[in-house]
mmCIF file of C-alpha atoms in Angstrom:
data_model
loop_
_atom_site.group_PDB
_atom_site.id
_atom_site.type_symbol
_atom_site.label_atom_id
_atom_site.label_comp_id
_atom_site.label_asym_id
_atom_site.label_seq_id
_atom_site.Cartn_x
_atom_site.Cartn_y
_atom_site.Cartn_z
ATOM 1 C CA UNK M 1 18.330 14.694 -10.473
ATOM 2 C CA UNK M 2 16.011 16.809 -7.654
ATOM 3 C CA UNK M 3 14.704 15.101 -4.766
ATOM 4 C CA UNK M 4 11.463 16.619 -2.894
ATOM 5 C CA UNK M 5 9.329 14.957 -0.480
ATOM 6 C CA UNK M 6 5.684 14.906 1.029
ATOM 7 C CA UNK M 7 4.472 13.232 4.144
ATOM 8 C CA UNK M 8 1.631 12.514 6.634
ATOM 9 C CA UNK M 9 1.398 11.312 10.004
ATOM 10 C CA UNK M 10 -2.127 10.061 8.893
ATOM 11 C CA UNK M 11 -0.979 8.086 5.552
ATOM 12 C CA UNK M 12 -3.261 10.852 3.946
ATOM 13 C CA UNK M 13 -1.852 10.700 0.079
ATOM 14 C CA UNK M 14 -3.308 13.644 -1.008
ATOM 15 C CA UNK M 15 -1.080 15.400 1.903
ATOM 16 C CA UNK M 16 1.597 13.340 1.092
ATOM 17 C CA UNK M 17 1.133 14.720 -2.234
ATOM 18 C CA UNK M 18 -0.032 18.157 -2.329
ATOM 19 C CA UNK M 19 3.668 19.871 -2.685
ATOM 20 C CA UNK M 20 5.021 17.055 -5.686
ATOM 21 C CA UNK M 21 5.131 18.489 -9.200
ATOM 22 C CA UNK M 22 6.224 16.958 -12.315
ATOM 23 C CA UNK M 23 7.754 13.527 -10.852
ATOM 24 C CA UNK M 24 9.971 11.197 -13.106
ATOM 25 C CA UNK M 25 10.268 8.503 -10.215
ATOM 26 C CA UNK M 26 8.602 7.611 -6.971
ATOM 27 C CA UNK M 27 9.601 6.095 -3.796
ATOM 28 C CA UNK M 28 6.904 5.322 -0.803
ATOM 29 C CA UNK M 29 6.819 4.393 2.538
ATOM 30 C CA UNK M 30 4.135 3.350 4.980
ATOM 31 C CA UNK M 31 4.093 2.199 8.455
ATOM 32 C CA UNK M 32 2.483 -0.745 8.421
ATOM 33 C CA UNK M 33 2.015 -3.299 5.599
ATOM 34 C CA UNK M 34 -2.069 -2.510 5.478
ATOM 35 C CA UNK M 35 -1.872 1.091 4.495
ATOM 36 C CA UNK M 36 0.742 -0.257 1.372
ATOM 37 C CA UNK M 37 -2.411 -1.290 -1.167
ATOM 38 C CA UNK M 38 -4.746 2.060 -1.083
ATOM 39 C CA UNK M 39 -1.480 4.080 -1.004
ATOM 40 C CA UNK M 40 0.000 2.717 -3.692
ATOM 41 C CA UNK M 41 -3.327 2.564 -6.218
ATOM 42 C CA UNK M 42 -4.048 6.591 -4.701
ATOM 43 C CA UNK M 43 -0.586 7.933 -5.971
ATOM 44 C CA UNK M 44 -0.876 5.722 -9.744
ATOM 45 C CA UNK M 45 -4.516 7.429 -9.870
ATOM 46 C CA UNK M 46 -1.886 11.180 -9.366
ATOM 47 C CA UNK M 47 0.650 10.576 -10.938
ATOM 48 C CA UNK M 48 -0.353 7.878 -14.027
ATOM 49 C CA UNK M 49 2.283 6.928 -15.722
ATOM 50 C CA UNK M 50 5.030 7.795 -13.331
ATOM 51 C CA UNK M 51 7.098 4.751 -12.205
ATOM 52 C CA UNK M 52 6.803 4.254 -8.350
ATOM 53 C CA UNK M 53 7.940 1.604 -5.610
ATOM 54 C CA UNK M 54 7.492 1.131 -2.082
ATOM 55 C CA UNK M 55 7.638 -0.523 0.779
ATOM 56 C CA UNK M 56 7.095 -0.624 4.310
ATOM 57 C CA UNK M 57 9.534 0.927 6.668
ATOM 58 C CA UNK M 58 10.654 4.323 8.139
ATOM 59 C CA UNK M 59 12.142 7.347 5.888
ATOM 60 C CA UNK M 60 14.549 9.616 5.853
ATOM 61 C CA UNK M 61 14.630 13.611 3.495
ATOM 62 C CA UNK M 62 17.912 15.341 4.559
ATOM 63 C CA UNK M 63 17.566 16.234 8.015
ATOM 64 C CA UNK M 64 14.001 14.871 8.313
ATOM 65 C CA UNK M 65 13.361 11.421 9.786
ATOM 66 C CA UNK M 66 9.673 9.803 9.536
ATOM 67 C CA UNK M 67 8.848 6.535 11.361
ATOM 68 C CA UNK M 68 4.821 6.727 11.281
ATOM 69 C CA UNK M 69 1.896 7.131 8.448
ATOM 70 C CA UNK M 70 3.230 7.967 4.657
ATOM 71 C CA UNK M 71 6.576 9.361 3.206
ATOM 72 C CA UNK M 72 7.425 9.863 -0.358
ATOM 73 C CA UNK M 73 10.041 10.428 -2.051
ATOM 74 C CA UNK M 74 10.174 12.366 -5.162
ATOM 75 C CA UNK M 75 12.585 12.550 -7.868
ATOM 76 C CA UNK M 76 12.767 14.601 -11.056
ATOM 77 C CA UNK M 77 14.968 16.219 -14.012
ATOM 78 C CA UNK M 78 17.489 14.852 -15.618
ATOM 79 C CA UNK M 79 16.654 11.228 -15.123
ATOM 80 C CA UNK M 80 14.799 8.874 -17.064
ATOM 81 C CA UNK M 81 13.664 5.517 -14.940
ATOM 82 C CA UNK M 82 11.358 2.667 -15.617
ATOM 83 C CA UNK M 83 9.697 0.601 -12.611
ATOM 84 C CA UNK M 84 8.977 -3.295 -12.755
ATOM 85 C CA UNK M 85 9.135 -6.165 -10.450
ATOM 86 C CA UNK M 86 10.036 -9.796 -10.253
ATOM 87 C CA UNK M 87 8.042 -11.959 -8.792
ATOM 88 C CA UNK M 88 8.107 -15.292 -7.244
ATOM 89 C CA UNK M 89 11.274 -13.696 -5.769
ATOM 90 C CA UNK M 90 12.468 -16.035 -3.052
ATOM 91 C CA UNK M 91 12.038 -19.038 -5.531
ATOM 92 C CA UNK M 92 12.144 -18.387 -9.248
ATOM 93 C CA UNK M 93 12.841 -14.246 -9.954
ATOM 94 C CA UNK M 94 14.944 -15.372 -12.859
ATOM 95 C CA UNK M 95 11.262 -16.611 -14.523
ATOM 96 C CA UNK M 96 10.818 -12.329 -14.825
ATOM 97 C CA UNK M 97 13.974 -11.226 -15.827
ATOM 98 C CA UNK M 98 12.328 -10.224 -19.429
ATOM 99 C CA UNK M 99 10.984 -7.255 -17.540
ATOM 100 C CA UNK M 100 14.475 -6.174 -16.572
ATOM 101 C CA UNK M 101 15.555 -7.017 -19.691
ATOM 102 C CA UNK M 102 13.229 -4.435 -21.171
ATOM 103 C CA UNK M 103 12.964 -1.778 -18.227
ATOM 104 C CA UNK M 104 16.585 -1.277 -19.582
ATOM 105 C CA UNK M 105 15.865 -1.505 -23.081
ATOM 106 C CA UNK M 106 13.022 1.658 -22.266
ATOM 107 C CA UNK M 107 15.824 3.726 -20.778
ATOM 108 C CA UNK M 108 18.199 3.400 -23.195
ATOM 109 C CA UNK M 109 20.819 1.779 -20.694
ATOM 110 C CA UNK M 110 24.535 2.919 -20.961
ATOM 111 C CA UNK M 111 27.336 1.899 -18.698
ATOM 112 C CA UNK M 112 28.436 4.546 -15.899
ATOM 113 C CA UNK M 113 25.345 6.052 -16.288
ATOM 114 C CA UNK M 114 22.359 3.596 -15.514
ATOM 115 C CA UNK M 115 21.749 1.518 -12.624
ATOM 116 C CA UNK M 116 19.021 -0.471 -10.670
ATOM 117 C CA UNK M 117 17.397 0.886 -7.065
ATOM 118 C CA UNK M 118 15.531 -2.393 -5.556
ATOM 119 C CA UNK M 119 13.062 -3.018 -2.633
ATOM 120 C CA UNK M 120 12.166 -6.649 -1.829
ATOM 121 C CA UNK M 121 9.950 -8.780 0.445
ATOM 122 C CA UNK M 122 11.116 -9.800 3.624
ATOM 123 C CA UNK M 123 13.261 -13.206 2.977
ATOM 124 C CA UNK M 124 13.357 -12.950 -0.888
ATOM 125 C CA UNK M 125 17.110 -11.596 -0.930
ATOM 126 C CA UNK M 126 18.923 -14.077 -1.725
ATOM 127 C CA UNK M 127 17.428 -15.639 -5.360
ATOM 128 C CA UNK M 128 16.159 -11.912 -6.219
ATOM 129 C CA UNK M 129 19.918 -10.524 -5.433
ATOM 130 C CA UNK M 130 21.278 -12.708 -7.464
ATOM 131 C CA UNK M 131 18.947 -12.304 -10.224
ATOM 132 C CA UNK M 132 19.314 -8.542 -11.094
ATOM 133 C CA UNK M 133 23.129 -8.067 -10.310
ATOM 134 C CA UNK M 134 23.719 -10.884 -12.935
ATOM 135 C CA UNK M 135 22.115 -9.464 -15.520
ATOM 136 C CA UNK M 136 23.197 -5.621 -14.449
ATOM 137 C CA UNK M 137 26.367 -5.968 -13.558
ATOM 138 C CA UNK M 138 27.490 -8.088 -16.585
ATOM 139 C CA UNK M 139 26.692 -5.676 -18.314
ATOM 140 C CA UNK M 140 28.097 -2.125 -15.802
ATOM 141 C CA UNK M 141 25.569 -1.554 -14.304
ATOM 142 C CA UNK M 142 25.447 -0.973 -10.202
ATOM 143 C CA UNK M 143 22.555 -1.975 -7.847
ATOM 144 C CA UNK M 144 21.819 -0.949 -4.602
ATOM 145 C CA UNK M 145 18.552 -1.281 -2.351
ATOM 146 C CA UNK M 146 17.338 -3.258 0.281
ATOM 147 C CA UNK M 147 14.464 -4.789 2.150
ATOM 148 C CA UNK M 148 10.882 -3.701 3.477
ATOM 149 C CA UNK M 149 9.791 -4.860 6.597
ATOM 150 C CA UNK M 150 7.037 -7.212 5.453
ATOM 151 C CA UNK M 151 6.339 -9.329 3.179
ATOM 152 C CA UNK M 152 4.707 -6.760 0.614
ATOM 153 C CA UNK M 153 6.472 -4.191 -1.891
ATOM 154 C CA UNK M 154 4.621 -1.545 -3.819
ATOM 155 C CA UNK M 155 5.037 -1.160 -8.053
ATOM 156 C CA UNK M 156 3.243 1.162 -9.970
ATOM 157 C CA UNK M 157 -0.325 0.948 -7.995
ATOM 158 C CA UNK M 158 -0.128 -2.368 -7.211
ATOM 159 C CA UNK M 159 0.994 -4.602 -4.480
ATOM 160 C CA UNK M 160 3.035 -7.903 -4.425
ATOM 161 C CA UNK M 161 4.147 -10.330 -1.885
ATOM 162 C CA UNK M 162 7.270 -12.830 -2.722
ATOM 163 C CA UNK M 163 8.429 -9.935 -5.282
ATOM 164 C CA UNK M 164 11.134 -7.640 -5.260
ATOM 165 C CA UNK M 165 10.080 -3.973 -7.157
ATOM 166 C CA UNK M 166 13.146 -1.761 -9.210
ATOM 167 C CA UNK M 167 13.670 1.245 -10.710
ATOM 168 C CA UNK M 168 15.903 0.942 -13.830
ATOM 169 C CA UNK M 169 17.852 5.129 -13.432
ATOM 170 C CA UNK M 170 19.606 6.652 -16.625
ATOM 171 C CA UNK M 171 21.073 9.577 -15.261
ATOM 172 C CA UNK M 172 20.669 12.357 -18.606
ATOM 173 C CA UNK M 173 23.754 14.479 -16.905
ATOM 174 C CA UNK M 174 26.339 12.677 -15.595
ATOM 175 C CA UNK M 175 27.092 8.942 -13.850
ATOM 176 C CA UNK M 176 25.571 7.033 -11.556
ATOM 177 C CA UNK M 177 27.672 5.006 -9.342
ATOM 178 C CA UNK M 178 27.122 2.191 -5.946
ATOM 179 C CA UNK M 179 28.655 2.406 -2.697
ATOM 180 C CA UNK M 180 28.466 0.299 0.617
ATOM 181 C CA UNK M 181 29.040 1.306 3.735
ATOM 182 C CA UNK M 182 30.942 -0.641 6.619
ATOM 183 C CA UNK M 183 31.317 0.839 9.950
ATOM 184 C CA UNK M 184 33.378 -2.129 11.025
ATOM 185 C CA UNK M 185 36.835 -2.711 11.362
ATOM 186 C CA UNK M 186 38.157 -4.927 8.316
ATOM 187 C CA UNK M 187 39.790 -8.337 9.019
ATOM 188 C CA UNK M 188 43.468 -7.533 9.029
ATOM 189 C CA UNK M 189 45.757 -10.867 8.073
ATOM 190 C CA UNK M 190 46.677 -12.048 11.074
ATOM 191 C CA UNK M 191 42.785 -12.093 12.642
ATOM 192 C CA UNK M 192 41.103 -15.392 13.083
ATOM 193 C CA UNK M 193 38.788 -16.336 9.949
ATOM 194 C CA UNK M 194 36.788 -19.523 10.703
ATOM 195 C CA UNK M 195 35.123 -21.905 8.661
ATOM 196 C CA UNK M 196 31.387 -22.884 8.260
ATOM 197 C CA UNK M 197 31.361 -25.893 8.462
ATOM 198 C CA UNK M 198 27.546 -27.216 8.981
ATOM 199 C CA UNK M 199 24.965 -25.052 7.894
ATOM 200 C CA UNK M 200 20.832 -24.880 7.187
ATOM 201 C CA UNK M 201 21.807 -21.528 4.359
ATOM 202 C CA UNK M 202 17.875 -22.189 3.670
ATOM 203 C CA UNK M 203 16.820 -21.541 7.338
ATOM 204 C CA UNK M 204 19.798 -18.713 7.422
ATOM 205 C CA UNK M 205 21.289 -20.895 10.678
ATOM 206 C CA UNK M 206 24.834 -21.420 11.320
ATOM 207 C CA UNK M 207 25.762 -24.558 13.472
ATOM 208 C CA UNK M 208 29.437 -24.962 13.704
ATOM 209 C CA UNK M 209 32.214 -23.155 12.935
ATOM 210 C CA UNK M 210 35.705 -25.314 12.687
ATOM 211 C CA UNK M 211 33.713 -28.165 13.542
ATOM 212 C CA UNK M 212 32.559 -26.188 17.047
ATOM 213 C CA UNK M 213 29.350 -24.720 17.830
ATOM 214 C CA UNK M 214 29.020 -21.523 16.659
ATOM 215 C CA UNK M 215 27.822 -20.038 19.803
ATOM 216 C CA UNK M 216 31.006 -21.640 21.801
ATOM 217 C CA UNK M 217 32.883 -20.455 18.516
ATOM 218 C CA UNK M 218 31.327 -16.413 19.171
ATOM 219 C CA UNK M 219 31.124 -16.539 22.801
ATOM 220 C CA UNK M 220 34.355 -17.566 23.484
ATOM 221 C CA UNK M 221 36.119 -15.102 21.269
ATOM 222 C CA UNK M 222 34.288 -11.613 22.932
ATOM 223 C CA UNK M 223 34.548 -13.509 26.233
ATOM 224 C CA UNK M 224 30.289 -13.127 26.943
ATOM 225 C CA UNK M 225 27.949 -15.361 27.791
ATOM 226 C CA UNK M 226 25.350 -17.482 25.900
ATOM 227 C CA UNK M 227 22.079 -14.813 26.190
ATOM 228 C CA UNK M 228 24.523 -11.662 25.512
ATOM 229 C CA UNK M 229 24.211 -12.817 21.909
ATOM 230 C CA UNK M 230 21.509 -11.036 20.597
ATOM 231 C CA UNK M 231 22.543 -7.773 21.167
ATOM 232 C CA UNK M 232 26.739 -8.079 21.126
ATOM 233 C CA UNK M 233 26.194 -8.372 17.230
ATOM 234 C CA UNK M 234 25.416 -4.459 16.744
ATOM 235 C CA UNK M 235 29.115 -4.240 17.585
ATOM 236 C CA UNK M 236 30.710 -7.227 16.887
ATOM 237 C CA UNK M 237 28.764 -8.507 14.006
ATOM 238 C CA UNK M 238 29.948 -11.726 11.616
ATOM 239 C CA UNK M 239 32.423 -10.540 9.039
ATOM 240 C CA UNK M 240 31.805 -12.988 5.338
ATOM 241 C CA UNK M 241 34.913 -12.590 3.338
ATOM 242 C CA UNK M 242 34.831 -12.731 -0.019
ATOM 243 C CA UNK M 243 37.944 -12.145 -1.669
ATOM 244 C CA UNK M 244 39.152 -8.442 -0.753
ATOM 245 C CA UNK M 245 36.019 -7.451 1.001
ATOM 246 C CA UNK M 246 34.472 -8.305 3.663
ATOM 247 C CA UNK M 247 30.039 -8.126 3.948
ATOM 248 C CA UNK M 248 28.014 -7.806 7.268
ATOM 249 C CA UNK M 249 26.154 -10.755 8.461
ATOM 250 C CA UNK M 250 24.080 -10.077 11.041
ATOM 251 C CA UNK M 251 22.978 -11.940 14.113
ATOM 252 C CA UNK M 252 19.422 -13.099 14.928
ATOM 253 C CA UNK M 253 19.105 -15.735 18.200
ATOM 254 C CA UNK M 254 21.333 -18.751 19.253
ATOM 255 C CA UNK M 255 19.377 -21.999 19.598
ATOM 256 C CA UNK M 256 19.204 -24.840 22.254
ATOM 257 C CA UNK M 257 21.830 -26.672 20.240
ATOM 258 C CA UNK M 258 24.289 -23.961 20.169
ATOM 259 C CA UNK M 259 23.305 -23.310 16.610
ATOM 260 C CA UNK M 260 23.124 -18.985 15.259
ATOM 261 C CA UNK M 261 20.545 -17.923 13.526
ATOM 262 C CA UNK M 262 21.171 -14.888 11.577
ATOM 263 C CA UNK M 263 20.214 -11.831 8.884
ATOM 264 C CA UNK M 264 22.002 -13.492 6.112
ATOM 265 C CA UNK M 265 22.713 -16.919 4.999
ATOM 266 C CA UNK M 266 25.742 -18.475 5.334
ATOM 267 C CA UNK M 267 26.954 -21.466 3.424
ATOM 268 C CA UNK M 268 29.254 -24.493 4.482
ATOM 269 C CA UNK M 269 32.781 -23.494 3.466
ATOM 270 C CA UNK M 270 32.203 -20.101 3.841
ATOM 271 C CA UNK M 271 34.727 -18.402 5.911
ATOM 272 C CA UNK M 272 33.991 -15.732 8.451
ATOM 273 C CA UNK M 273 35.380 -13.265 11.105
ATOM 274 C CA UNK M 274 33.636 -11.987 13.921
ATOM 275 C CA UNK M 275 34.164 -7.621 13.581
ATOM 276 C CA UNK M 276 34.460 -4.482 15.946
ATOM 277 C CA UNK M 277 33.299 -1.428 15.365
ATOM 278 C CA UNK M 278 35.462 1.236 14.220
ATOM 279 C CA UNK M 279 34.952 4.798 14.004
ATOM 280 C CA UNK M 280 32.066 5.609 12.535
ATOM 281 C CA UNK M 281 31.609 9.249 11.862
ATOM 282 C CA UNK M 282 35.368 8.645 9.876
ATOM 283 C CA UNK M 283 33.551 6.002 8.323
ATOM 284 C CA UNK M 284 30.795 8.746 7.081
ATOM 285 C CA UNK M 285 33.239 10.615 6.408
ATOM 286 C CA UNK M 286 35.053 9.173 3.878
ATOM 287 C CA UNK M 287 32.483 8.240 2.148
ATOM 288 C CA UNK M 288 31.206 11.443 1.683
ATOM 289 C CA UNK M 289 34.897 11.641 0.809
ATOM 290 C CA UNK M 290 34.900 9.019 -1.400
ATOM 291 C CA UNK M 291 31.459 10.214 -3.698
ATOM 292 C CA UNK M 292 32.732 13.643 -4.070
ATOM 293 C CA UNK M 293 35.721 12.122 -5.454
ATOM 294 C CA UNK M 294 34.114 10.020 -8.015
ATOM 295 C CA UNK M 295 31.575 12.782 -8.922
ATOM 296 C CA UNK M 296 32.810 16.098 -8.202
ATOM 297 C CA UNK M 297 29.416 17.932 -6.383
ATOM 298 C CA UNK M 298 27.143 15.079 -6.216
ATOM 299 C CA UNK M 299 23.088 16.102 -7.295
ATOM 300 C CA UNK M 300 21.214 13.511 -5.107
ATOM 301 C CA UNK M 301 21.584 10.656 -3.270
ATOM 302 C CA UNK M 302 19.389 7.270 -2.318
ATOM 303 C CA UNK M 303 20.202 4.980 0.079
ATOM 304 C CA UNK M 304 19.257 2.222 2.767
ATOM 305 C CA UNK M 305 20.322 2.322 5.581
ATOM 306 C CA UNK M 306 20.174 -1.351 7.763
ATOM 307 C CA UNK M 307 17.428 -1.082 10.610
ATOM 308 C CA UNK M 308 20.496 -2.351 13.618
ATOM 309 C CA UNK M 309 22.444 0.900 12.395
ATOM 310 C CA UNK M 310 19.560 3.070 12.930
ATOM 311 C CA UNK M 311 18.955 1.367 16.333
ATOM 312 C CA UNK M 312 22.301 1.724 17.175
ATOM 313 C CA UNK M 313 23.079 5.087 15.612
ATOM 314 C CA UNK M 314 20.336 6.629 17.611
ATOM 315 C CA UNK M 315 20.783 4.438 21.000
ATOM 316 C CA UNK M 316 24.315 7.040 21.117
ATOM 317 C CA UNK M 317 22.258 9.926 19.863
ATOM 318 C CA UNK M 318 23.937 10.425 16.287
ATOM 319 C CA UNK M 319 21.231 9.474 14.101
ATOM 320 C CA UNK M 320 20.465 13.319 13.709
ATOM 321 C CA UNK M 321 23.919 13.918 13.311
ATOM 322 C CA UNK M 322 24.151 11.355 10.669
ATOM 323 C CA UNK M 323 21.768 12.968 8.924
ATOM 324 C CA UNK M 324 23.057 16.508 8.312
ATOM 325 C CA UNK M 325 26.317 14.800 7.712
ATOM 326 C CA UNK M 326 25.286 13.367 4.344
ATOM 327 C CA UNK M 327 22.675 16.240 4.044
ATOM 328 C CA UNK M 328 25.105 19.084 4.140
ATOM 329 C CA UNK M 329 27.152 17.566 1.176
ATOM 330 C CA UNK M 330 24.464 16.179 -1.151
ATOM 331 C CA UNK M 331 20.304 16.202 -1.698
ATOM 332 C CA UNK M 332 20.073 12.841 0.651
ATOM 333 C CA UNK M 333 16.839 10.502 1.077
ATOM 334 C CA UNK M 334 16.147 6.910 1.942
ATOM 335 C CA UNK M 335 14.112 3.805 3.544
ATOM 336 C CA UNK M 336 15.662 2.796 6.754
ATOM 337 C CA UNK M 337 15.804 -0.826 5.312
ATOM 338 C CA UNK M 338 15.416 -4.664 7.288
ATOM 339 C CA UNK M 339 18.387 -5.919 4.935
ATOM 340 C CA UNK M 340 20.521 -4.198 1.693
ATOM 341 C CA UNK M 341 21.675 -4.977 -1.470
ATOM 342 C CA UNK M 342 24.948 -4.032 -3.359
ATOM 343 C CA UNK M 343 25.945 -5.225 -6.601
ATOM 344 C CA UNK M 344 26.300 -8.751 -6.322
ATOM 345 C CA UNK M 345 25.528 -8.976 -2.329
ATOM 346 C CA UNK M 346 23.180 -9.301 0.607
ATOM 347 C CA UNK M 347 23.989 -7.780 3.274
ATOM 348 C CA UNK M 348 23.392 -6.127 6.892
ATOM 349 C CA UNK M 349 23.427 -3.450 8.985
ATOM 350 C CA UNK M 350 24.896 -1.670 5.950
ATOM 351 C CA UNK M 351 24.503 1.136 4.065
ATOM 352 C CA UNK M 352 24.067 1.166 0.838
ATOM 353 C CA UNK M 353 23.532 3.579 -1.882
ATOM 354 C CA UNK M 354 22.903 5.320 -5.647
ATOM 355 C CA UNK M 355 25.098 8.214 -5.989
ATOM 356 C CA UNK M 356 24.113 10.974 -9.115
ATOM 357 C CA UNK M 357 26.613 13.262 -10.414
#
């Protein structure tokens, strides 16, 4: 697969598309939700019949980062792509599962060569990921994606709210594989794990851990005061221990009753641990090495980086170096999301991607 791109700081679609030719699929991001409808409509008018999805957020292509206007990522050569949408994503996306089935059928789904990349409305992640992964992973197709920084997303020229837009890719020249990058230290066997004893998953609220307020557990373990909790998550997020893996849960806020709100729900009887920052430069190199080991010289990587990762990398003057490291090894493009999707899981503070052989 090859990646090309166009951009416009003013959001001018013609300017963003002027150097793009014969795309098989178009992934676009806009700085503001009010730009989404016109952008989606004009892209489809310029390239009728070409699969396109879009959302609100920043984007990057190789070493370049775009946080204003419009950015379009064009993918072409040796791929077959279909785009569609699951509506009512926070309520009943399974109602639209036939669209996903038809998309897989249309590309001629094949294990190891077929994968899904999605963008969903903010707040719709849990059911969207469950619905996508229940079908895809059962057939051996990987999933990676993320969340638009808005209630709206676009698919094939139309704007939807409370929805999940997706690409189904088939690589005609080799494999597609998903990856998840966790820059936090995984808990070892002796690390403390705390059972969630009271929670409101619909409100993304953890009330108690081990029958003690979540606030008290978190602050006492880290030796910090209550007012530090929302910034401490950059260094010490929660980790949801699931089998042999750990999925990051970012902290959003702390409430008067001592409960902690998060960007990903936790359920009663989940086990959480408090993660620590690892050497993220080494972790990035390890991700690159894993992709190269699995796929040889990967042709392209399409990713979603968490907004918190971007903020932290940028504050540490590493963001530009990160983009340079990734683009040194393969063509790399994607967007900054407010949530990330990896196969069966909705995660936070993570990078998730599809790598194409």
